[in-house]
Structure formats: structure tokens, C-alpha cells
Tab-separated table of C-alpha atoms and ligand atoms in Angstrom:
chain	number	residue	atom	x	y	z
A	1	MET	CA	79.056	15.785	-150.743
A	2	ALA	CA	77.781	13.222	-148.673
A	3	GLN	CA	76.573	14.326	-145.553
A	4	LEU	CA	77.971	13.212	-142.178
A	5	GLN	CA	75.326	10.869	-140.326
A	6	SER	CA	74.688	11.424	-136.742
A	7	THR	CA	73.293	9.114	-134.110
A	8	ASN	CA	69.709	10.649	-133.848
A	9	GLN	CA	68.962	9.341	-137.626
A	10	PHE	CA	69.461	5.544	-136.483
A	11	ILE	CA	66.571	3.656	-134.950
A	12	LYS	CA	68.614	1.434	-132.406
A	13	PRO	CA	71.591	2.196	-130.574
A	14	ILE	CA	74.791	1.953	-132.225
A	15	THR	CA	76.006	-1.284	-130.169
A	16	THR	CA	72.949	-3.165	-131.078
A	17	LYS	CA	73.805	-6.718	-132.783
A	18	ILE	CA	72.427	-10.554	-132.613
A	19	ASN	CA	74.675	-12.416	-130.572
A	20	GLU	CA	75.891	-16.098	-131.142
A	21	ARG	CA	72.961	-17.254	-129.294
A	22	GLY	CA	70.813	-15.355	-131.675
A	23	ASN	CA	69.505	-13.045	-128.609
A	24	LEU	CA	69.462	-9.278	-129.366
A	25	GLU	CA	72.660	-7.726	-127.793
A	26	ILE	CA	73.193	-3.722	-126.689
A	27	GLY	CA	76.342	-2.607	-124.988
A	28	GLY	CA	77.619	-5.757	-124.862
A	29	CYS	CA	74.836	-7.114	-122.945
A	30	ASP	CA	72.726	-10.026	-123.859
A	31	VAL	CA	69.142	-8.148	-123.608
A	32	VAL	CA	67.304	-11.409	-122.693
A	33	ASP	CA	70.004	-11.806	-119.851
A	34	LEU	CA	69.303	-8.182	-118.729
A	35	ALA	CA	65.156	-8.942	-118.961
A	36	GLU	CA	65.823	-12.183	-116.373
A	37	LYS	CA	68.324	-9.993	-114.403
A	38	TYR	CA	66.601	-6.960	-113.720
A	39	SER	CA	62.944	-8.162	-114.269
A	40	THR	CA	60.813	-6.377	-117.101
A	41	PRO	CA	59.414	-3.840	-118.161
A	42	LEU	CA	62.949	-2.400	-118.224
A	43	TYR	CA	64.393	0.984	-119.485
A	44	VAL	CA	67.725	0.093	-120.978
A	45	ILE	CA	70.378	3.266	-121.809
A	46	ASP	CA	73.196	2.485	-123.903
A	47	GLU	CA	76.258	4.666	-122.609
A	48	LYS	CA	78.045	4.677	-126.081
A	49	THR	CA	75.111	6.010	-128.080
A	50	LEU	CA	74.218	8.645	-125.578
A	51	ARG	CA	78.393	9.698	-125.684
A	52	SER	CA	78.294	9.329	-129.311
A	53	ILE	CA	75.241	12.080	-129.960
A	54	CYS	CA	77.111	14.273	-127.701
A	55	GLN	CA	80.018	14.162	-129.877
A	56	ASP	CA	78.216	14.853	-132.781
A	57	TYR	CA	76.690	18.114	-131.464
A	58	LYS	CA	80.180	18.919	-130.215
A	59	ASN	CA	81.572	18.182	-133.583
A	60	ALA	CA	78.973	19.877	-135.458
A	61	PHE	CA	79.446	23.448	-133.767
A	62	LYS	CA	83.433	23.349	-133.440
A	63	ASP	CA	83.140	26.055	-136.142
A	64	TYR	CA	81.221	28.435	-134.100
A	65	GLU	CA	83.505	28.395	-130.752
A	66	LYS	CA	81.029	30.143	-128.663
A	67	THR	CA	78.671	27.445	-128.470
A	68	SER	CA	76.745	26.060	-125.504
A	69	ILE	CA	74.703	22.907	-125.989
A	70	MET	CA	72.069	22.784	-122.967
A	71	TYR	CA	70.616	19.349	-122.976
A	72	ALA	CA	66.941	19.811	-122.331
A	73	SER	CA	66.593	17.592	-119.013
A	74	LYS	CA	62.820	16.974	-119.578
A	75	ALA	CA	63.351	14.411	-121.907
A	76	LEU	CA	65.017	12.133	-119.409
A	77	CYS	CA	66.414	13.650	-115.891
A	78	THR	CA	68.217	11.261	-113.724
A	79	SER	CA	71.206	11.397	-111.820
A	80	ALA	CA	73.229	8.959	-113.453
A	81	ILE	CA	72.236	10.428	-116.824
A	82	ALA	CA	73.248	14.123	-115.339
A	83	LYS	CA	76.499	12.787	-114.675
A	84	ILE	CA	77.348	11.142	-118.231
A	85	LEU	CA	75.912	14.558	-119.735
A	86	ASP	CA	78.235	16.999	-117.494
A	87	SER	CA	81.438	14.861	-118.332
A	88	GLU	CA	80.728	15.497	-122.181
A	89	GLY	CA	80.575	18.989	-121.419
A	90	LEU	CA	76.846	19.729	-122.042
A	91	GLY	CA	74.635	22.254	-119.901
A	92	PHE	CA	71.323	21.778	-118.889
A	93	ASP	CA	68.131	23.173	-119.677
A	94	VAL	CA	65.823	22.575	-116.705
A	95	VAL	CA	61.344	23.352	-116.561
A	96	SER	CA	61.123	22.336	-112.648
A	97	GLY	CA	62.177	22.364	-109.364
A	98	GLY	CA	62.852	18.710	-109.737
A	99	GLU	CA	65.014	18.883	-112.658
A	100	ILE	CA	67.060	21.923	-110.653
A	101	TYR	CA	67.405	19.855	-107.488
A	102	THR	CA	68.525	16.581	-109.553
A	103	ILE	CA	71.266	18.511	-111.301
A	104	TYR	CA	72.231	20.054	-107.869
A	105	LYS	CA	72.234	16.601	-106.094
A	106	SER	CA	74.132	15.297	-108.988
A	107	GLY	CA	76.893	17.543	-107.853
A	108	ILE	CA	76.894	19.663	-111.144
A	109	ASP	CA	77.997	23.451	-111.360
A	110	MET	CA	74.584	24.964	-111.607
A	111	GLY	CA	76.222	27.853	-113.448
A	112	LYS	CA	75.503	25.466	-116.429
A	113	VAL	CA	71.779	25.203	-115.823
A	114	LEU	CA	69.314	27.659	-117.718
A	115	PHE	CA	65.755	27.328	-116.052
A	116	ASN	CA	62.660	27.610	-118.705
A	117	GLY	CA	58.910	27.615	-118.444
A	118	ASN	CA	55.973	29.277	-118.539
A	119	ASN	CA	54.509	29.187	-114.997
A	120	LYS	CA	57.521	28.852	-112.790
A	121	SER	CA	56.376	29.024	-109.257
A	122	VAL	CA	57.594	31.278	-106.422
A	123	GLU	CA	59.089	28.152	-104.650
A	124	GLU	CA	60.975	27.117	-108.028
A	125	LEU	CA	62.422	30.889	-108.566
A	126	ASP	CA	63.228	30.548	-105.120
A	127	LEU	CA	65.257	27.868	-105.471
A	128	ALA	CA	66.602	28.643	-108.505
A	129	LEU	CA	68.157	31.359	-107.273
A	130	ASP	CA	69.204	29.825	-103.808
A	131	LEU	CA	71.232	27.118	-105.744
A	132	GLY	CA	73.171	29.629	-108.135
A	133	VAL	CA	71.098	28.404	-111.437
A	134	GLY	CA	72.924	30.297	-114.133
A	135	ARG	CA	70.329	31.603	-116.251
A	136	ILE	CA	66.752	32.253	-116.245
A	137	SER	CA	64.532	32.192	-119.594
A	138	ALA	CA	62.024	34.780	-118.385
A	139	ASP	CA	58.787	33.754	-120.174
A	140	ASN	CA	56.207	36.392	-119.078
A	141	PHE	CA	55.382	39.732	-117.480
A	142	LEU	CA	54.169	38.260	-114.170
A	143	GLU	CA	57.678	36.409	-113.783
A	144	LEU	CA	59.631	39.396	-114.344
A	145	ALA	CA	57.988	40.877	-111.670
A	146	LEU	CA	58.407	38.037	-109.306
A	147	LEU	CA	62.084	37.201	-110.167
A	148	ASP	CA	62.949	40.785	-109.520
A	149	GLU	CA	60.920	40.881	-106.212
A	150	ILE	CA	62.716	37.279	-105.313
A	151	ALA	CA	66.215	38.909	-106.333
A	152	LYS	CA	65.916	41.552	-104.432
A	153	SER	CA	65.070	39.798	-101.176
A	154	LYS	CA	68.170	38.139	-101.707
A	155	ASN	CA	70.450	40.868	-102.646
A	156	LYS	CA	71.090	39.044	-106.239
A	157	THR	CA	71.197	40.027	-109.637
A	158	VAL	CA	69.689	37.581	-112.065
A	159	ASP	CA	71.087	37.204	-115.616
A	160	ILE	CA	67.933	36.551	-117.828
A	161	LEU	CA	66.882	35.551	-121.261
A	162	LEU	CA	63.457	36.775	-122.770
A	163	ARG	CA	61.799	33.563	-124.194
A	164	ILE	CA	60.211	35.481	-127.160
A	165	THR	CA	57.335	33.692	-129.951
A	166	PRO	CA	58.957	33.952	-133.316
A	167	GLY	CA	55.788	33.214	-134.830
A	168	ILE	CA	57.386	30.238	-136.953
A	169	GLU	CA	55.274	27.172	-137.551
A	170	CYS	CA	56.881	23.603	-137.991
A	171	HIS	CA	55.310	20.694	-139.261
A	172	THR	CA	55.115	18.539	-136.258
A	173	HIS	CA	52.454	17.351	-134.213
A	174	GLN	CA	50.272	20.270	-132.916
A	175	TYR	CA	51.020	19.256	-129.080
A	176	ILE	CA	54.639	19.698	-129.425
A	177	GLN	CA	54.607	23.138	-131.790
A	178	THR	CA	55.855	25.868	-129.817
A	179	GLY	CA	56.953	28.773	-131.922
A	180	HIS	CA	53.788	29.594	-133.425
A	181	LEU	CA	52.016	33.276	-132.736
A	182	ASP	CA	48.974	31.703	-130.620
A	183	SER	CA	51.438	29.765	-128.412
A	184	LYS	CA	51.414	29.349	-124.507
A	185	PHE	CA	55.434	30.307	-124.116
A	186	GLY	CA	57.162	33.302	-124.378
A	187	PHE	CA	56.668	36.956	-125.142
A	188	ASP	CA	55.102	38.088	-128.475
A	189	LEU	CA	57.602	40.279	-130.525
A	190	THR	CA	55.134	43.205	-130.081
A	191	GLN	CA	56.114	42.660	-125.971
A	192	ILE	CA	59.560	42.657	-126.183
A	193	ASP	CA	59.917	46.389	-126.233
A	194	GLU	CA	57.733	46.579	-122.876
A	195	ALA	CA	59.547	43.749	-121.275
A	196	VAL	CA	62.665	45.738	-121.784
A	197	ASP	CA	61.492	48.731	-120.719
A	198	LEU	CA	60.539	47.176	-117.293
A	199	ILE	CA	63.686	45.630	-116.658
A	200	LEU	CA	65.542	48.753	-117.431
A	201	THR	CA	63.580	51.630	-115.343
A	202	GLN	CA	62.105	48.995	-112.656
A	203	TYR	CA	63.496	45.834	-112.332
A	204	ASP	CA	66.971	46.958	-110.652
A	205	ASN	CA	68.000	42.829	-109.912
A	206	LEU	CA	67.783	41.729	-113.624
A	207	LYS	CA	69.855	41.774	-116.368
A	208	ILE	CA	68.696	40.840	-119.399
A	209	CYS	CA	71.468	38.741	-121.553
A	210	GLY	CA	69.863	37.975	-124.724
A	211	LEU	CA	66.563	36.205	-126.553
A	212	HIS	CA	65.507	32.588	-126.356
A	213	ALA	CA	62.774	31.216	-128.486
A	214	HIS	CA	62.169	27.211	-128.961
A	215	ILE	CA	59.970	26.525	-132.077
A	216	GLY	CA	58.856	22.889	-131.378
A	217	SER	CA	59.868	19.388	-131.210
A	218	GLN	CA	60.950	16.668	-133.533
A	219	ILE	CA	61.431	18.706	-136.177
A	220	PHE	CA	62.947	17.220	-139.598
A	221	GLU	CA	63.067	20.304	-141.638
A	222	THR	CA	66.260	22.270	-140.677
A	223	ASN	CA	65.216	25.154	-142.889
A	224	ILE	CA	63.176	26.488	-139.978
A	225	PHE	CA	66.017	27.297	-137.814
A	226	PRO	CA	67.596	30.137	-140.207
A	227	ASP	CA	64.252	31.743	-140.067
A	228	GLU	CA	64.487	31.659	-136.181
A	229	ILE	CA	67.969	32.756	-136.166
A	230	GLU	CA	67.257	35.826	-138.483
A	231	ILE	CA	64.169	36.860	-136.268
A	232	LEU	CA	66.149	36.700	-132.710
A	233	VAL	CA	69.399	38.345	-134.653
A	234	LYS	CA	67.591	41.139	-135.845
A	235	GLU	CA	65.390	41.651	-132.666
A	236	ILE	CA	68.866	41.511	-130.580
A	237	SER	CA	70.303	44.081	-132.449
A	238	ARG	CA	67.491	46.782	-132.447
A	239	ILE	CA	67.625	46.491	-128.871
A	240	ASN	CA	70.950	47.047	-128.496
A	241	LYS	CA	70.849	49.963	-130.703
A	242	GLU	CA	67.188	51.592	-128.876
A	243	TYR	CA	68.500	50.898	-125.619
A	244	SER	CA	72.326	50.920	-125.853
A	245	LEU	CA	72.571	47.372	-124.230
A	246	GLU	CA	75.198	44.323	-124.988
A	247	LEU	CA	72.725	41.437	-125.314
A	248	ASP	CA	75.426	38.924	-126.567
A	249	GLU	CA	73.345	35.214	-126.156
A	250	ILE	CA	71.412	34.042	-128.392
A	251	ASN	CA	69.364	30.645	-127.172
A	252	ILE	CA	67.337	29.035	-130.224
A	253	GLY	CA	66.202	26.250	-128.085
A	254	GLY	CA	65.929	22.265	-129.447
A	255	GLY	CA	63.671	20.083	-131.463
A	256	ILE	CA	65.913	18.136	-133.822
A	257	GLY	CA	64.431	15.089	-134.404
A	258	VAL	CA	65.054	11.208	-134.162
A	259	LYS	CA	64.054	7.882	-136.167
A	260	TYR	CA	61.217	5.836	-134.506
A	261	THR	CA	60.380	4.373	-137.682
A	262	ASP	CA	61.821	3.694	-141.217
A	263	GLU	CA	59.331	6.538	-142.009
A	264	ASP	CA	60.987	8.927	-140.222
A	265	GLU	CA	64.080	11.001	-141.605
A	266	PRO	CA	65.419	13.291	-139.083
A	267	PRO	CA	68.084	15.603	-140.132
A	268	SER	CA	71.637	15.021	-139.450
A	269	VAL	CA	72.989	17.116	-136.535
A	270	TYR	CA	75.777	17.999	-138.960
A	271	ASP	CA	73.904	19.397	-141.917
A	272	ALA	CA	71.543	21.292	-138.987
A	273	GLY	CA	75.388	22.518	-137.312
A	274	LYS	CA	76.208	24.021	-140.955
A	275	ILE	CA	72.988	25.613	-141.808
A	276	ILE	CA	73.048	27.180	-138.023
A	277	ILE	CA	76.267	28.155	-138.209
A	278	GLU	CA	76.423	29.770	-141.420
A	279	LYS	CA	73.220	31.423	-140.954
A	280	LEU	CA	74.235	33.086	-137.770
A	281	LYS	CA	77.307	33.821	-139.205
A	282	HIS	CA	75.887	35.884	-142.085
A	283	CYS	CA	72.954	37.784	-139.643
A	284	ILE	CA	76.308	38.887	-137.321
A	285	GLU	CA	77.385	40.298	-140.525
A	286	LYS	CA	73.912	42.022	-141.659
A	287	TYR	CA	72.915	43.129	-138.415
A	288	LYS	CA	76.045	44.391	-137.019
A	289	ILE	CA	76.131	42.547	-133.788
A	290	ASN	CA	79.341	40.906	-131.657
A	291	PRO	CA	79.321	37.187	-132.499
A	292	PRO	CA	76.628	36.302	-129.355
A	293	ARG	CA	77.289	33.183	-127.575
A	294	LEU	CA	74.960	30.119	-129.023
A	295	PHE	CA	72.790	28.086	-126.657
A	296	LEU	CA	71.258	25.105	-128.237
A	297	GLU	CA	68.559	22.954	-126.218
A	298	PRO	CA	68.412	19.592	-127.673
A	299	GLY	CA	66.636	16.851	-125.576
A	300	ARG	CA	65.042	14.500	-127.288
A	301	SER	CA	67.731	14.140	-130.319
A	302	ILE	CA	70.207	13.717	-127.179
A	303	ILE	CA	68.763	10.927	-125.299
A	304	SER	CA	66.162	9.177	-127.585
A	305	THR	CA	68.132	6.751	-129.553
A	306	SER	CA	70.035	5.603	-126.744
A	307	GLY	CA	67.155	4.157	-124.904
A	308	VAL	CA	65.196	0.766	-125.364
A	309	THR	CA	62.424	-0.646	-123.192
A	310	LEU	CA	61.952	-4.388	-122.659
A	311	TYR	CA	58.812	-5.968	-122.063
A	312	THR	CA	57.867	-9.756	-121.156
A	313	ILE	CA	54.906	-10.585	-123.780
A	314	GLY	CA	51.925	-12.577	-121.979
A	315	SER	CA	48.661	-12.805	-123.435
A	316	SER	CA	47.288	-12.982	-127.080
A	317	LYS	CA	44.011	-12.364	-128.873
A	318	GLN	CA	43.055	-13.181	-132.186
A	319	VAL	CA	39.844	-11.113	-132.832
A	320	PRO	CA	37.963	-13.359	-135.415
A	321	LYS	CA	37.999	-12.080	-138.804
A	322	GLY	CA	40.143	-9.229	-137.239
A	323	ARG	CA	43.404	-8.125	-136.029
A	324	LYS	CA	45.902	-10.143	-133.463
A	325	TYR	CA	46.920	-8.453	-130.388
A	326	ILE	CA	49.861	-9.434	-128.258
A	327	SER	CA	49.990	-8.090	-124.778
A	328	VAL	CA	53.044	-6.788	-123.140
A	329	ASP	CA	53.636	-6.222	-119.223
A	330	GLY	CA	54.249	-2.358	-119.757
A	331	GLY	CA	52.173	0.271	-121.586
A	332	MET	CA	51.133	3.695	-121.642
A	333	ALA	CA	52.622	4.352	-117.911
A	334	ASP	CA	55.750	3.727	-118.916
A	335	ASN	CA	55.557	5.057	-122.505
A	336	ALA	CA	52.397	7.344	-122.746
A	337	ARG	CA	53.643	8.717	-126.563
A	338	PRO	CA	51.588	6.307	-128.324
A	339	SER	CA	48.331	7.110	-126.573
A	340	LEU	CA	48.966	10.894	-125.930
A	341	TYR	CA	50.036	11.676	-129.725
A	342	GLN	CA	49.792	8.884	-131.744
A	343	ALA	CA	53.659	7.990	-131.775
A	344	LYS	CA	55.216	5.029	-133.810
A	345	TYR	CA	57.994	3.029	-132.595
A	346	TYR	CA	59.421	0.265	-134.005
A	347	ALA	CA	60.737	-3.245	-132.251
A	348	GLN	CA	61.845	-6.362	-132.415
A	349	ILE	CA	61.919	-10.196	-130.459
A	350	ALA	CA	65.106	-10.081	-128.568
A	351	ASN	CA	65.141	-13.835	-127.918
A	352	SER	CA	66.328	-16.204	-130.988
A	353	LYS	CA	63.296	-16.685	-133.005
A	354	LYS	CA	65.320	-18.681	-135.988
A	355	ASP	CA	63.112	-19.601	-138.755
A	356	ALA	CA	60.244	-18.708	-136.777
A	357	GLU	CA	56.969	-17.917	-139.394
A	358	THR	CA	56.123	-14.003	-139.042
A	359	GLU	CA	52.905	-12.510	-138.752
A	360	GLU	CA	51.346	-8.778	-138.263
A	361	VAL	CA	49.725	-8.165	-135.006
A	362	THR	CA	49.192	-5.225	-132.769
A	363	VAL	CA	50.831	-4.856	-129.751
A	364	ALA	CA	48.628	-3.635	-126.566
A	365	GLY	CA	49.686	-2.465	-123.050
A	366	ARG	CA	48.732	-3.896	-119.967
A	367	PHE	CA	46.626	-0.653	-118.838
A	368	CYS	CA	42.879	-0.313	-118.534
A	369	GLU	CA	42.527	1.804	-121.635
A	370	SER	CA	41.369	0.865	-124.662
A	371	GLY	CA	44.091	3.360	-126.234
A	372	ASP	CA	46.535	1.828	-124.350
A	373	ILE	CA	48.375	0.391	-127.815
A	374	LEU	CA	52.093	1.072	-128.085
A	375	ILE	CA	51.980	-0.384	-131.782
A	376	GLU	CA	49.691	-0.948	-134.431
A	377	ASN	CA	50.349	-3.271	-136.759
A	378	ILE	CA	53.546	-4.612	-137.062
A	379	VAL	CA	55.459	-7.584	-138.653
A	380	LEU	CA	57.012	-9.571	-135.850
A	381	PRO	CA	57.980	-13.753	-135.492
A	382	LYS	CA	54.906	-15.712	-134.259
A	383	THR	CA	55.362	-14.969	-130.599
A	384	GLU	CA	54.537	-16.783	-127.344
A	385	GLU	CA	54.184	-15.997	-123.795
A	386	GLY	CA	57.452	-15.295	-122.111
A	387	ASP	CA	59.234	-13.702	-125.293
A	388	ILE	CA	60.843	-10.367	-124.833
A	389	LEU	CA	59.784	-7.503	-126.895
A	390	CYS	CA	62.119	-4.544	-127.517
A	391	VAL	CA	60.738	-1.271	-128.374
A	392	PHE	CA	63.290	1.026	-129.629
A	393	ASN	CA	63.952	4.516	-129.288
A	394	THR	CA	62.415	5.090	-125.938
A	395	GLY	CA	64.993	7.203	-124.191
A	396	ALA	CA	63.149	10.608	-124.685
A	397	TYR	CA	59.570	11.533	-122.873
A	398	ASN	CA	59.187	8.103	-121.547
A	399	TYR	CA	60.296	7.620	-118.137
A	400	SER	CA	59.758	11.488	-117.725
A	401	MET	CA	56.356	11.161	-118.818
A	402	ALA	CA	55.660	7.916	-116.683
A	403	SER	CA	53.049	7.624	-114.369
A	404	ASN	CA	51.500	4.907	-111.397
A	405	TYR	CA	48.839	4.679	-113.361
A	406	ASN	CA	46.873	1.694	-112.508
A	407	ARG	CA	48.724	1.419	-109.350
A	408	VAL	CA	51.616	0.002	-111.120
A	409	GLY	CA	55.223	0.739	-109.985
A	410	LYS	CA	57.229	2.671	-112.297
A	411	CYS	CA	60.016	0.337	-114.183
A	412	ALA	CA	63.710	0.091	-113.499
A	413	MET	CA	66.308	1.656	-115.786
A	414	VAL	CA	69.377	0.229	-116.450
A	415	LEU	CA	72.513	1.721	-118.470
A	416	VAL	CA	74.616	-0.749	-120.302
A	417	ASN	CA	77.980	-0.286	-121.694
A	418	ASN	CA	81.427	-2.600	-122.333
A	419	SER	CA	79.221	-5.640	-121.327
A	420	GLN	CA	78.529	-4.008	-118.192
A	421	SER	CA	74.792	-3.386	-116.560
A	422	ASP	CA	74.182	-1.093	-113.891
A	423	ILE	CA	71.098	0.039	-112.335
A	424	ILE	CA	70.513	3.821	-112.452
A	425	VAL	CA	66.961	4.108	-111.455
A	426	SER	CA	65.530	1.377	-108.992
A	427	ARG	CA	61.877	-0.315	-109.663
A	428	GLN	CA	59.239	1.204	-107.506
A	429	THR	CA	58.072	-1.340	-104.825
A	430	LEU	CA	54.737	-2.139	-103.497
A	431	GLU	CA	55.908	-0.236	-100.229
A	432	ASP	CA	56.852	2.625	-102.815
A	433	LEU	CA	53.107	2.739	-103.977
A	434	VAL	CA	51.550	3.205	-100.932
A	435	SER	CA	54.360	5.030	-99.060
A	436	HIS	CA	52.589	8.655	-99.691
A	437	ASP	CA	49.264	7.547	-98.722
A	438	VAL	CA	48.023	8.976	-95.355
A	439	ILE	CA	44.766	7.735	-93.434
A	440	PRO	CA	43.306	10.470	-91.102
A	441	ASP	CA	43.144	9.384	-87.646
A	442	ARG	CA	39.404	9.731	-87.906
A	443	LEU	CA	39.132	6.769	-90.324
A	444	LYS	CA	41.121	4.326	-88.195
M	501	PLP	C1	61.373	20.678	-124.901
M	501	PLP	C2	62.291	22.015	-124.756
M	501	PLP	C3	63.382	21.669	-125.593
M	501	PLP	C4	63.609	20.605	-125.967
M	501	PLP	O1	63.228	19.684	-127.142
M	501	PLP	P1	63.240	18.594	-127.990
M	501	PLP	O2	62.572	18.308	-128.731
M	501	PLP	O3	63.588	17.615	-126.865
M	501	PLP	O4	64.809	18.868	-128.622
M	501	PLP	C5	64.028	22.464	-125.511
M	501	PLP	N1	63.820	23.947	-125.165
M	501	PLP	C6	62.784	24.226	-124.483
M	501	PLP	C7	62.305	25.502	-124.067
M	501	PLP	C8	61.803	23.048	-124.618
M	501	PLP	O5	60.396	23.522	-123.854
């Protein structure tokens, strides 16, 4: 049976086409017009693509009613994005006070928020409790103690999950593996009992609801989820029996991959859904537990495909007997991934280049690091200064990892849909860049 395609399996936003002017069009907007109107570099988010992947997830898991899809905000956290995902019925996985506050200021029900992280600060835990964050995924012994103390001081009981390290390795980049045994995240399986004991005997203000794991990111093999589910359900069943508890929440994290280039073959969300639900139902029988609530935390696969980045091409350089570089007006400060972990991207010239000859080039960023290369060896039409380059699949971990390196302001972000474009993050100005600087009196 042909498996249903899901939106994360496309390189480009689903509304991408070439319009009658021969220019690239996304969300009904001429991309060259967007570059002119809002300047470059520019992040563009296609609302239809974003809503489409949310629908994919919801449809893929509709056979397991007790599923909650918690968007991993760290992939891209802005108020407008939060609004869209909230309207699609998603919850939010957050990892900092900043993300908590963003969701809160967007007017979203904080009960739908889950707080993750391996070193949450006292201030962040405090904020989470004050703003009514629904769940906290406790990562370590220090956090349990801190959280109980803070909860006690506020006369509150906190619903927690225990983040565990299931000891599963996935074939992805070492920096984005998280579930292997030697990981900085979560309790080792051998530490679970001590944690549960402490919660039951000493930490009166903590209520354990279930277990949580997250294996890694940019995962292409769906067959690792069943292994993870087996470990989680087995542990839940064991804990429930040994401690007479009723843990009924299982959080399997995120990690489903996307298609940055033709080499990537991410799984269909429908396929993943089928495998996950089948395995979960099987384990519910096998380990005799009540059907738990299933939490998923997709980040990249929700937001990546809907985003592109537009750049203006500037100088170029033909190395004698070497390669040709074309430089763009952004780079590692707006997209750290190529220099951080050799991530690959696909790009296209957005303005009409009918009949132009093609050539192989390397796309260089404008930042002062030799490693600031966005794309190595890509075939493009022969470009000239002023052409607009559109890099695809930049929705996830681009803006969220952006820096002000070289004292360059962060780019603006626009949302496109039905031929309309709206700013959702404004461009940082020169004034913004100096606004946090302080000159002590003695230097004045
Ligand atoms: C990063 C992270 C996610 C999201 O991962 P993606 O690969 O973006 O889907 C989910 N859960 C946890 C705990 C994470 O750290």
C-alpha cells in the first residue's frame, strides 16, 4: 500500500511555484517582491505549509485519541508562530524562561505547556510555577529537590514527568543525539527507583505523572520509536506495580526528520504514526497498563519546511583553477547549522533566469569566518550581483540559533499566505544593537 506523504517530506513549501514573471512564488507572494519590500536577508514562513504539517500529525495519530502534540518551541519560537500552532490545537514544549514567557504573552493556555531542560534555573522554575506551566519534565536529582522546595514555598503541587535516558542510539549527527546512555540529559534507567522513592517519601509537592524520553533529532528511521516505547511502557508498568502508582503519561519526544536536500529521505508522519500507535497498543496489552496519554514533541518536522531564507547575492570570486564563490548578505549568524554541524541545504535563484547557463558554485556567508559557508557545490544559473537566492527548509533552528556575530542585526521574518505578507519579527536596527550597551560613568 502506498504510504501517504506528509509535508516534512518536501524540500520546498507546498505553495512554491514559478509565477508568470518567471519568479519564485511562495504563499501567493512573488519572492522577489518580498525581498524588495522587506529587504534581505529575510526569513519567510508559509502559513499553509505550517498548517498542513499540523494536519498531517493530527491525522496520523487520530487512531489514538489520547495523543497530545507538543510543538518543541526551540525550533522556532515567536508569538505569531505560537498563535498559529495554538489555533491548530498543539501544545508547547519549552526549554527556557524566554520560551515560557513568549507562549504566555501570546495568550496561550499555560496548561498546554511542558517545560524541559537539563539545567533549569531557579528563576525559570519559579516563573514556570507562577505562570501555571502544565508539566515539568524533571531531568535530575538537583532539579527534583529545587522544584519541590519552590513548589512548597508557593503551596503548589507540580505535575512532573521523569526524563529518562533509554539507551537508544540513532544514526544522526553526534551533537543531536540525546537518547544514548552517555548523554547529559535525563535519569539513567538505574536511577529511576531512587528518583521515584524520593518523590514518594520526601517531595510532597511533586506528583509524578509519567515518563519522558527523547532520542535525537533529524531521525529517518521510524523503527527506533518502538524500542523507545517498549522501554518506557515497561518501566511505567513496573513502577506502577512496585509503588502502587498510576502513571498514565508517556512522552516519546520529537525528532522526525525533514528533507533538506534530495539525499534526505525523512519518514512520512503517517508511517511513523502507524508504527508508534501499533507498538503502543501492543505494549499496553503486554505490560497490562491503562492506555496512557501519548505526548509527542516534534519541532523540526513541524516548522522547517514552511521556512525559507532570502538573500541578495553580492560579490563573487573565481579562485584560479579552484572553485567559484558567490557571497550573500547573510550566513552563519542567521543560519548556524552549516558551520555548526555541516548541515546541507538546497537553494534556487528566485528571480527569473530564463535560458541562463548554469555553473557549480559555493555559497559563502558574509561573516568573518572561513567556515561561514552556507552551501558547498551547488549548481545554479550563472548569477550576478543583485540576484535573490532562496534557501529552502530554514524554518527550524535558524532564527532560534541566530546571533549578532559581527554586530549584524538579526533579520526580519514575514508570514505569507493567500498573496498576503505580514511582518512577524521585525528587523533589528542599529539602535537595537547598542541598546543594551552601558558606558560606566568613569569612562564618560
Ligand atoms: C529538541 C527536542 C525536541 C524536538 O526535536 P526535533 O528534532 O526538533 O523534533 C523534542 N523534545 C526534546 C526534549 C528536545 O530536546
